[in-house]
Tab-separated table of C-alpha atoms and ligand atoms in Angstrom:
chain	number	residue	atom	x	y	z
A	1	UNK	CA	13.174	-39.717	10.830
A	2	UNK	CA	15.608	-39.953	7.834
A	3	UNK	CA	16.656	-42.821	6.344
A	4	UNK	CA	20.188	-42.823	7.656
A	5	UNK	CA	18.725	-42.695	11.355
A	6	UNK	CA	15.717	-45.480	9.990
A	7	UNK	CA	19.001	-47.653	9.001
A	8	UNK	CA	20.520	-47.118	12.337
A	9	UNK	CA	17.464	-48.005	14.360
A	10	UNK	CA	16.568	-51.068	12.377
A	11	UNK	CA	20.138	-52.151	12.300
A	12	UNK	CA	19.873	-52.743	16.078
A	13	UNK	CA	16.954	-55.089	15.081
A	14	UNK	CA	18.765	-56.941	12.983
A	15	UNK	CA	16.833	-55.800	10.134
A	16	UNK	CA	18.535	-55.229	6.594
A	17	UNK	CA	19.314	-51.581	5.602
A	18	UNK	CA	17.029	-51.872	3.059
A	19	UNK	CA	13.959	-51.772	4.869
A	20	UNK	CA	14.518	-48.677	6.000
A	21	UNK	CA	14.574	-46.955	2.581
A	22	UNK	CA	11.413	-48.547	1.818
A	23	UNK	CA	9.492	-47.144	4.886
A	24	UNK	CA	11.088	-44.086	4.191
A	25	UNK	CA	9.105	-43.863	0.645
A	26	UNK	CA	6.266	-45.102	2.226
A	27	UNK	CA	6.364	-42.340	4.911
A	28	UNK	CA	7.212	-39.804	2.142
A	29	UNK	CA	3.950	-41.153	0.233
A	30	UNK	CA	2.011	-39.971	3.091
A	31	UNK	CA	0.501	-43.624	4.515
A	32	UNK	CA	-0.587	-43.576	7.748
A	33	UNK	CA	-0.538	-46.879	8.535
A	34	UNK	CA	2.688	-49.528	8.759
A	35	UNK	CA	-0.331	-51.512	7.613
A	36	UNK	CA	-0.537	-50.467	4.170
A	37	UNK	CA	3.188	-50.956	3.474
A	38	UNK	CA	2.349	-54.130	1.830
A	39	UNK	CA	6.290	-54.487	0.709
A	40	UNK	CA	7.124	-55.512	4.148
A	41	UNK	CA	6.551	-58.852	6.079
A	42	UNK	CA	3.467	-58.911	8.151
A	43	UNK	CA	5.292	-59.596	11.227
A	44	UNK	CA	7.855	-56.748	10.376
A	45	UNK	CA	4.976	-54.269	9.955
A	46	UNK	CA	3.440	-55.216	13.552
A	47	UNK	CA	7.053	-54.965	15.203
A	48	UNK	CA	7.145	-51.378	13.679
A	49	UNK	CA	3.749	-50.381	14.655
A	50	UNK	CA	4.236	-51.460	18.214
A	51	UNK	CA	7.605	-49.186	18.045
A	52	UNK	CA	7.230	-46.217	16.375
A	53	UNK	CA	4.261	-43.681	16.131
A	54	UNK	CA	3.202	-41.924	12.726
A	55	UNK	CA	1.753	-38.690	13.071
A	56	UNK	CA	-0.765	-38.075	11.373
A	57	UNK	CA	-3.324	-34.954	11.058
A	58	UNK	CA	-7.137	-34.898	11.038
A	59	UNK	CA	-9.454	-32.523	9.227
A	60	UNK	CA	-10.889	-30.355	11.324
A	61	UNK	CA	-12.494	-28.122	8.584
A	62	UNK	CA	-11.677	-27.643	5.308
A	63	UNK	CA	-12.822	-24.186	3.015
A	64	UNK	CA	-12.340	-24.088	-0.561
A	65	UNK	CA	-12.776	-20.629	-1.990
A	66	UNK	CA	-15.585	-19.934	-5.068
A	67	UNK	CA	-13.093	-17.687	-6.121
A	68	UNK	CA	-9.877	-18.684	-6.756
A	69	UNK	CA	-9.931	-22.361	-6.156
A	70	UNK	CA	-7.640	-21.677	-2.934
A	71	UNK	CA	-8.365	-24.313	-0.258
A	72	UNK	CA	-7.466	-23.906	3.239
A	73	UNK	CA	-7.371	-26.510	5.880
A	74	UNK	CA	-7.581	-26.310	9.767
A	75	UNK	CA	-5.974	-29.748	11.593
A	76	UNK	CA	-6.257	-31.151	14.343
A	77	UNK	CA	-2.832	-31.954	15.396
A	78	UNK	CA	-2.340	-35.084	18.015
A	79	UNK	CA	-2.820	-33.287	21.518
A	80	UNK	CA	-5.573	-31.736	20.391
A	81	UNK	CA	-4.025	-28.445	18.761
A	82	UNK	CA	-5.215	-26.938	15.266
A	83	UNK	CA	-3.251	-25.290	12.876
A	84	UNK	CA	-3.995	-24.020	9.508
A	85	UNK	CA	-2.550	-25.139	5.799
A	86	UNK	CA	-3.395	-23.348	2.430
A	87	UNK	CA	-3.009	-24.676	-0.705
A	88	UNK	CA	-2.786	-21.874	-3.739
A	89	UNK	CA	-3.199	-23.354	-7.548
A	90	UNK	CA	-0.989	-21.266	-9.819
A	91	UNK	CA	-0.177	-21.780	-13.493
A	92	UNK	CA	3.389	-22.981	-12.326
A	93	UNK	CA	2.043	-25.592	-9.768
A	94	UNK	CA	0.724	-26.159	-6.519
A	95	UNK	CA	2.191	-24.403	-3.496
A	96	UNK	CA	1.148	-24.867	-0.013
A	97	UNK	CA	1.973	-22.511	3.025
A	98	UNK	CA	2.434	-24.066	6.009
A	99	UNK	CA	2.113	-23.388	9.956
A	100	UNK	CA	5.621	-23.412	11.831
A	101	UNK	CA	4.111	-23.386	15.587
A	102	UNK	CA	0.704	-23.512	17.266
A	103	UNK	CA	0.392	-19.570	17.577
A	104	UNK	CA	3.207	-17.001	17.380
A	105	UNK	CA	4.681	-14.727	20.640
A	106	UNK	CA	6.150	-12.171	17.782
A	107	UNK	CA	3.171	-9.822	18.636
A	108	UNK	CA	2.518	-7.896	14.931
A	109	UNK	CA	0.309	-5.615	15.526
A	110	UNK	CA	-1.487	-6.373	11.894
A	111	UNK	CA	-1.525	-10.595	12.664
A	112	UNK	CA	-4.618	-12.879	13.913
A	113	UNK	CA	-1.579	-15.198	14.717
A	114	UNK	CA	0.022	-13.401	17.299
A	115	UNK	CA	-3.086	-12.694	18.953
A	116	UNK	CA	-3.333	-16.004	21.469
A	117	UNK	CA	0.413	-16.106	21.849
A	118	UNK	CA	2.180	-18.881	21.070
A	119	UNK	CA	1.445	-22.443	22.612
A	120	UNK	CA	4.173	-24.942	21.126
A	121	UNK	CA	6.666	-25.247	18.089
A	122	UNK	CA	5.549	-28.159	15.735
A	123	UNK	CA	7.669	-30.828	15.367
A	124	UNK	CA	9.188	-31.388	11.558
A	125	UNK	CA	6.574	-34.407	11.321
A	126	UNK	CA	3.604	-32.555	11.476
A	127	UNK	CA	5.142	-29.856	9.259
A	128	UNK	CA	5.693	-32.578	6.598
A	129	UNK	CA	2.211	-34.317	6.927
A	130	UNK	CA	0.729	-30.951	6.485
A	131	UNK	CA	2.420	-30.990	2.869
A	132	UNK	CA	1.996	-34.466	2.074
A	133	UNK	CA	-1.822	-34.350	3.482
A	134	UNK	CA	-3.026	-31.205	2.299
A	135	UNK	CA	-1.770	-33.250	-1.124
A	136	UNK	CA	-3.907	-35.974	-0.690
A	137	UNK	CA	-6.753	-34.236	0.466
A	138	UNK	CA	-7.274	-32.045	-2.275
A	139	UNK	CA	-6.006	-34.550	-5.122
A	140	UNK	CA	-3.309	-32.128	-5.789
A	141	UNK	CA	0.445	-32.750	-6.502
A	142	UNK	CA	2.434	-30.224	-4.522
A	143	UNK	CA	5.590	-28.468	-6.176
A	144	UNK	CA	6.074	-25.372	-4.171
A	145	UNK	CA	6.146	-24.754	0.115
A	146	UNK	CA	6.060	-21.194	1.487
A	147	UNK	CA	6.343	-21.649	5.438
A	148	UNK	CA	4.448	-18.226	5.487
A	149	UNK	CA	1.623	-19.797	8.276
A	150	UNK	CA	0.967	-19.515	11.525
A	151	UNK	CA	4.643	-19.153	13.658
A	152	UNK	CA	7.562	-17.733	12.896
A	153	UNK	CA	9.819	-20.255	11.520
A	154	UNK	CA	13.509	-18.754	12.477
A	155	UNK	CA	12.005	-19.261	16.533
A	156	UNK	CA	11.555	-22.991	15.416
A	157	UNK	CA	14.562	-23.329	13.265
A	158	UNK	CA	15.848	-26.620	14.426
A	159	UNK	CA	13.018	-28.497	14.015
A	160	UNK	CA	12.043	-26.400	10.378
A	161	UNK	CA	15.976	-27.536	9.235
A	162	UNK	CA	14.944	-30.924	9.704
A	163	UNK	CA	11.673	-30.544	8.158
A	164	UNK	CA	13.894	-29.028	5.098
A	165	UNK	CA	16.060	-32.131	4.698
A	166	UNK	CA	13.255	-35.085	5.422
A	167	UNK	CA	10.478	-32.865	2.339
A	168	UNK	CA	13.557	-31.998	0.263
A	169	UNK	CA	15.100	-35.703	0.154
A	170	UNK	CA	14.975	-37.573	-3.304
A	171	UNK	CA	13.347	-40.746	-1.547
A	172	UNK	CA	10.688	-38.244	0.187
A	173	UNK	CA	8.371	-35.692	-0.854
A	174	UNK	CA	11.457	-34.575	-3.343
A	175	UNK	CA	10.657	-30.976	-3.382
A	176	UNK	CA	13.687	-28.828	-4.124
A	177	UNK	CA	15.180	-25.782	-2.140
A	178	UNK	CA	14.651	-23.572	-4.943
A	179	UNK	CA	10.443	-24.197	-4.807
A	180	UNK	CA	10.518	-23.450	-0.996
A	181	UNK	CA	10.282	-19.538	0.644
A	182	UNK	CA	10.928	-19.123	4.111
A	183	UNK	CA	9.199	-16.024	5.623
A	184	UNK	CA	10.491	-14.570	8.793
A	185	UNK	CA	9.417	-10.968	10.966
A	186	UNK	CA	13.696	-10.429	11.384
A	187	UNK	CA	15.189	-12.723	13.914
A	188	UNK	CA	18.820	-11.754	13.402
A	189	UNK	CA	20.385	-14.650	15.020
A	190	UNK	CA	17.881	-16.606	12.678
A	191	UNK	CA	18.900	-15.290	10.008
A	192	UNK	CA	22.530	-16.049	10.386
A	193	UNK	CA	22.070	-19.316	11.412
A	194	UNK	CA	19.890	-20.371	8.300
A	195	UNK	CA	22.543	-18.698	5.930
A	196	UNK	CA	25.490	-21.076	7.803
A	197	UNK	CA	23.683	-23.848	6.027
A	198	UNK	CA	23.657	-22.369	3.223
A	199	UNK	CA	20.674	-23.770	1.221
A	200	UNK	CA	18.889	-22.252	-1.635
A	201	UNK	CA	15.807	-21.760	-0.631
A	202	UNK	CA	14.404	-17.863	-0.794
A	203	UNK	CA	14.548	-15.759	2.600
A	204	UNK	CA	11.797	-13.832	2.860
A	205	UNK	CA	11.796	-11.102	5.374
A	206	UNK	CA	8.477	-9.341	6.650
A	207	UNK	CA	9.696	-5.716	6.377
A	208	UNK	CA	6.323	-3.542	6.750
A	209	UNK	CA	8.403	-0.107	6.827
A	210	UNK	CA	11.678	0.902	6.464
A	211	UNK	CA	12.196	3.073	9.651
A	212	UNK	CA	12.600	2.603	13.072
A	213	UNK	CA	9.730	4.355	13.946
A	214	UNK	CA	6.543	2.928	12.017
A	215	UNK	CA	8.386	-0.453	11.814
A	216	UNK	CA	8.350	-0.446	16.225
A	217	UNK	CA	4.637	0.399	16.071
A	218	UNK	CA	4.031	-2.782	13.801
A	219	UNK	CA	6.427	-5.570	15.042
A	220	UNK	CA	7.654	-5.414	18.389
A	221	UNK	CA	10.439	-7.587	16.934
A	222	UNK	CA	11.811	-4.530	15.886
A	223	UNK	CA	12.545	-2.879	19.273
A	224	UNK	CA	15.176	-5.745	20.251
A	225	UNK	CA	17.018	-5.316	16.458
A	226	UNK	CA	16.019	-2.008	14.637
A	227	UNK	CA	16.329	-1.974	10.908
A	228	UNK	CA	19.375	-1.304	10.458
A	229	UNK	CA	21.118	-4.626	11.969
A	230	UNK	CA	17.695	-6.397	9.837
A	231	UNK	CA	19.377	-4.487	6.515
A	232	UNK	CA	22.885	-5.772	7.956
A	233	UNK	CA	22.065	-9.466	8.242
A	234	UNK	CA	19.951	-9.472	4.750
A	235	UNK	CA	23.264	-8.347	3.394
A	236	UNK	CA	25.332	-10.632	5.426
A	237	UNK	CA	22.603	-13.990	4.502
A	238	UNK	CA	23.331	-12.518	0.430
A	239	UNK	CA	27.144	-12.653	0.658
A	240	UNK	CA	27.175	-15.938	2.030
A	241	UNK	CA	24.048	-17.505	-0.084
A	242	UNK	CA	24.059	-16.012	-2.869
A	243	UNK	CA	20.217	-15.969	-2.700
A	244	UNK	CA	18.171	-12.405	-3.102
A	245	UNK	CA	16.160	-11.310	-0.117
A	246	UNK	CA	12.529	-11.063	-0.783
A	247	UNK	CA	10.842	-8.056	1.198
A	248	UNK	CA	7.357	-8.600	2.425
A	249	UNK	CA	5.276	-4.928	2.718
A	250	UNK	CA	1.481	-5.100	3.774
A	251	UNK	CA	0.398	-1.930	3.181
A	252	UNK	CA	-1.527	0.094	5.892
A	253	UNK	CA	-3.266	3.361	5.216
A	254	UNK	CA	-2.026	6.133	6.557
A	255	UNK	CA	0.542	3.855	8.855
A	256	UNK	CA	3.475	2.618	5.911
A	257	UNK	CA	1.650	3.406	2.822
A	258	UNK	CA	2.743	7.434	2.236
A	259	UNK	CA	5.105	8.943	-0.040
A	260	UNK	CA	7.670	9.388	2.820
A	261	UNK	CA	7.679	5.552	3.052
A	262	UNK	CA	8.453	4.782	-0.473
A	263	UNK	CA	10.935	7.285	-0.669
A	264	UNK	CA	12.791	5.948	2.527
A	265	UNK	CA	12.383	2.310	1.023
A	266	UNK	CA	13.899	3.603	-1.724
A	267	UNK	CA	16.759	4.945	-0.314
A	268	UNK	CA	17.759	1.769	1.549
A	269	UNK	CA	17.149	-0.587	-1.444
A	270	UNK	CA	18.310	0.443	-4.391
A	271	UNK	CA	20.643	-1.098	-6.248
A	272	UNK	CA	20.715	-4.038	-3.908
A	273	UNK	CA	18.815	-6.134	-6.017
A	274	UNK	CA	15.937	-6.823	-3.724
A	275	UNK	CA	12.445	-7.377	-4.721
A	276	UNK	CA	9.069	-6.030	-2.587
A	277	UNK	CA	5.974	-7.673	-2.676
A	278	UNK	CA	3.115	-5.328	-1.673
A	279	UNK	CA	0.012	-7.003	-0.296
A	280	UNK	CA	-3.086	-5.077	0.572
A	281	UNK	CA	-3.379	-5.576	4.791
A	282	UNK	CA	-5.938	-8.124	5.096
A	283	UNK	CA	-8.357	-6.816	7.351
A	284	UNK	CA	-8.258	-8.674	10.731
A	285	UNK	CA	-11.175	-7.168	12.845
A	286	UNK	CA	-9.569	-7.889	16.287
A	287	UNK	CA	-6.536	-5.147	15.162
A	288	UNK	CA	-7.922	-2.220	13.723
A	289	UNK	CA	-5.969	-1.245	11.323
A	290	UNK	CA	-7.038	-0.745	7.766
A	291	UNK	CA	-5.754	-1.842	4.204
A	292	UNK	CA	-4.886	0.701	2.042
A	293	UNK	CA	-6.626	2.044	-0.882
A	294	UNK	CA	-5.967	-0.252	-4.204
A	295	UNK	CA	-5.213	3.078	-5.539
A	296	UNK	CA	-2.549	3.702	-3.038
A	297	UNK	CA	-1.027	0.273	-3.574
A	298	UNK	CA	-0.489	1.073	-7.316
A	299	UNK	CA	1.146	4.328	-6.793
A	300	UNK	CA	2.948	2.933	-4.185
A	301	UNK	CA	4.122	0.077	-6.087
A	302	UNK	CA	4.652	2.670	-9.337
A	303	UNK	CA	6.943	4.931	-6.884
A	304	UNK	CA	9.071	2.196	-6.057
A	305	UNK	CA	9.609	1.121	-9.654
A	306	UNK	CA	10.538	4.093	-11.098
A	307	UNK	CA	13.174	4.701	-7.977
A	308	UNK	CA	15.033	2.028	-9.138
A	309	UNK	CA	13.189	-1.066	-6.436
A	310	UNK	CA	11.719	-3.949	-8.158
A	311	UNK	CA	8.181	-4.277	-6.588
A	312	UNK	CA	5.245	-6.533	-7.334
A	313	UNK	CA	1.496	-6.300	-6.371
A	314	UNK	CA	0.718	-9.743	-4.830
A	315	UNK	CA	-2.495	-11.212	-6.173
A	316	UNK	CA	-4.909	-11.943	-3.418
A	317	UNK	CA	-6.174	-15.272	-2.912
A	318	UNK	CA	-9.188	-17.149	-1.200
A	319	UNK	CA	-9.929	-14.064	0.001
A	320	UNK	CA	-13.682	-15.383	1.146
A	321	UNK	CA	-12.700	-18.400	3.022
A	322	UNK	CA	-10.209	-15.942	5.567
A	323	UNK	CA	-6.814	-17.328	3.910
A	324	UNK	CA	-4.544	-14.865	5.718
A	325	UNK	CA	-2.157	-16.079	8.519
A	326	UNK	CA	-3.867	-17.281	11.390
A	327	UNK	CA	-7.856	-16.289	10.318
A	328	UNK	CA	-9.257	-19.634	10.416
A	329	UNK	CA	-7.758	-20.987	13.909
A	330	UNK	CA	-8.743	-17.894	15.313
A	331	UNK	CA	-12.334	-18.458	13.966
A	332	UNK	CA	-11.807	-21.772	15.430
A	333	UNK	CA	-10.868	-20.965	18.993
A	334	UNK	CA	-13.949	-17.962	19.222
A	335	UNK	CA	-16.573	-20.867	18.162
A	336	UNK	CA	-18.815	-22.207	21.170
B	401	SAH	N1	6.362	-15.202	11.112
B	401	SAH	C1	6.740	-15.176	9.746
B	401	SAH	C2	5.877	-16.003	8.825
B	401	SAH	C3	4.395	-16.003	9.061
B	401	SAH	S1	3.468	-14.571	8.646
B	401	SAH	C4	6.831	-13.747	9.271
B	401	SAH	O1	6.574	-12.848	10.044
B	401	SAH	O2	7.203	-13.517	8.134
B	401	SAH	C5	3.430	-14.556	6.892
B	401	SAH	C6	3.295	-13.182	6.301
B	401	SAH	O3	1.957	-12.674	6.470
B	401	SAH	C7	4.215	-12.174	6.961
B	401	SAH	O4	4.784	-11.346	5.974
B	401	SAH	C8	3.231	-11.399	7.823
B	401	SAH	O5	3.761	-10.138	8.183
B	401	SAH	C9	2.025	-11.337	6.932
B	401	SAH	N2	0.762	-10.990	7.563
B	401	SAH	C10	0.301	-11.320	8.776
B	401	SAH	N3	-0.911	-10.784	9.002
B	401	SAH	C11	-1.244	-10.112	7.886
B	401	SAH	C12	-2.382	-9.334	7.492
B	401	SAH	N4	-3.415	-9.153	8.308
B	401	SAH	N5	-2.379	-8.786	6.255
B	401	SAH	C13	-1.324	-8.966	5.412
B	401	SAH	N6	-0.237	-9.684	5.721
B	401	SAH	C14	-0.186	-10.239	6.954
């Protein structure tokens, strides 16, 4: 809840309106307890817990990588679910990436995600306590959130706007629009809806080709849009934002990693200012496709620079404790 609907609940108790900024910081500290909010009366803080629930995640497993210092963590959510967090140490802070549903009915053809279908949206409290716990956990002080997870956020949007406002608010976790990146597979309607609210977060889209034809054999998303309308309403959320699409590419050998590709990304995105980040596919054995060659990456990457497209290698990270979207619930759901 936010504090203005905290101050209209406790107002039909009779309580002052200041007690409900108060449990607001608390919640926004990350307690999970009306116990330990040891500014409020006793008899207040058993009133509450009788009332209201606070969800709260349990650690399921947890995997820090020997390489990189990249931890992941699988929860358990309250029914019994599990959903995956990881937490990335960078020189400019901490960043998290967070899970947006309980699987994903998208379908990539590339994505351990997809692969159960999806079996409920989270709600925008267990979005936040996988911020403010993954925080606590690992001693860390989070400054970044990439909702890059398990899910697709724009098929969850209501309940990620409110997750927005309650991790963005000055009394809460207080972490600003311009440290969060919101990764989608091309929802138009999505996409128009998030720029109506106009906040200044970065959009990033999961492009993966720039044609019709190898981008339908990756995403089935693509045979209800095409890329064309995608192209449309990245131009459409930029006029009305003001905020530069990022362009997600996994690269594929032999599928979107050839000359032909870069040359058609080329010819859709220059001069609009975009910016491509290339990731080698992380190899997902139940989808048999295979990363490129580093070497094709680099040329790839080269290609696009010199037409004119800013593109960056991502780094990969916690590559040993199977960071990428959806490895480690997957992992979880083929144990005995
Ligand atoms: N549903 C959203 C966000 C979650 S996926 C979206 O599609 O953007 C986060 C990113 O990981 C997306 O760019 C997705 O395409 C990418 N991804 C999924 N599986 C991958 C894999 N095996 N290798 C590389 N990237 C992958």
């Amino acid at each position: 809840m936010l504090p203005e609907e905290l101050t209209v609940d406790f107002a039909a108790m009779g309580l002052p309106s200041y007690r409900a900024g108060q449990v607001f910081r608390w919640l926004g500290r990350g307690v999970r307890s009306f116990g330990e909010m040891s500014d409020l009366p006793k008899a207040l803080r058993g009133q509450l817990d009788a009332l209201y629930d606070i969800t709260s995640l349990e650690v399921l497993r947890r995997q820090v990588s020997k390489l990189d210092g990249t931890e992941k963590f699988l929860w358990r959510l309250p029914d019994g679910e599990s959903v995956e967090t990881v937490l990335m140490r960078y020189k400019h802070g901490n960043s998290v990436c967070i899970s947006s549903q309980v699987g994903c009915r998208m379908g990539c053809a590339f994505c351990a995600s997809t692969i159960g279908g999806k079996v409920r949206d989270l709600t925008a409290s267990e979005m936040l306590e996988e911020v403010l716990r993954t925080g606590q956990e690992a001693g860390a002080d989070i400054s970044h959130i990439v909702l890059m997870g398990i899910g697709e956020p724009l098929d969850n949007l209501d309940n990620v706007l409110r997750f927005l406002r309650l991790v963005n608010h000055p009394d809460g976790a207080n972490i600003g629009m311009r440290h969060i990146s919101l990764s989608t597979c091309g929802l138009i309607e999505g996409i128009d809806k998030l720029a109506s609210h106009n906040l200044q977060l970065t959009l990033s889209v999961s492009l993966h080709a720039p044609d019709d034809e190898t981008r339908s054999k990756l995403m089935p998303v693509n045979r209800a849009y095409g890329v064309d309308a995608l192209y449309d309403a990245c131009e459409r959320y930029f006029a009305k934002t003001g905020r530069r699409i990022s362009f997600e590419y996994a690269m594929v050998r032999d599928v979107n990693d050839t000359p032909r590709h870069a040359a058609m990304l080329i010819r859709r995105l220059k001069g609009t200012g975009a910016h491509v980040n290339l990731i080698r596919l992380n190899y997902v054995s139940e989808r048999g496709l295979i990363p490129s060659e580093e070497e094709t990456v680099r040329t790839f990457a080269r290609t696009l620079t010199e037409g004119g497209v800013n593109a960056t290698v991502r780094r990969r990270l916690g590559s040993d404790i199977d960071a990428a979207c959806g490895q480690l619930r997957r992992g979880e759901m083929r144990r005995p």
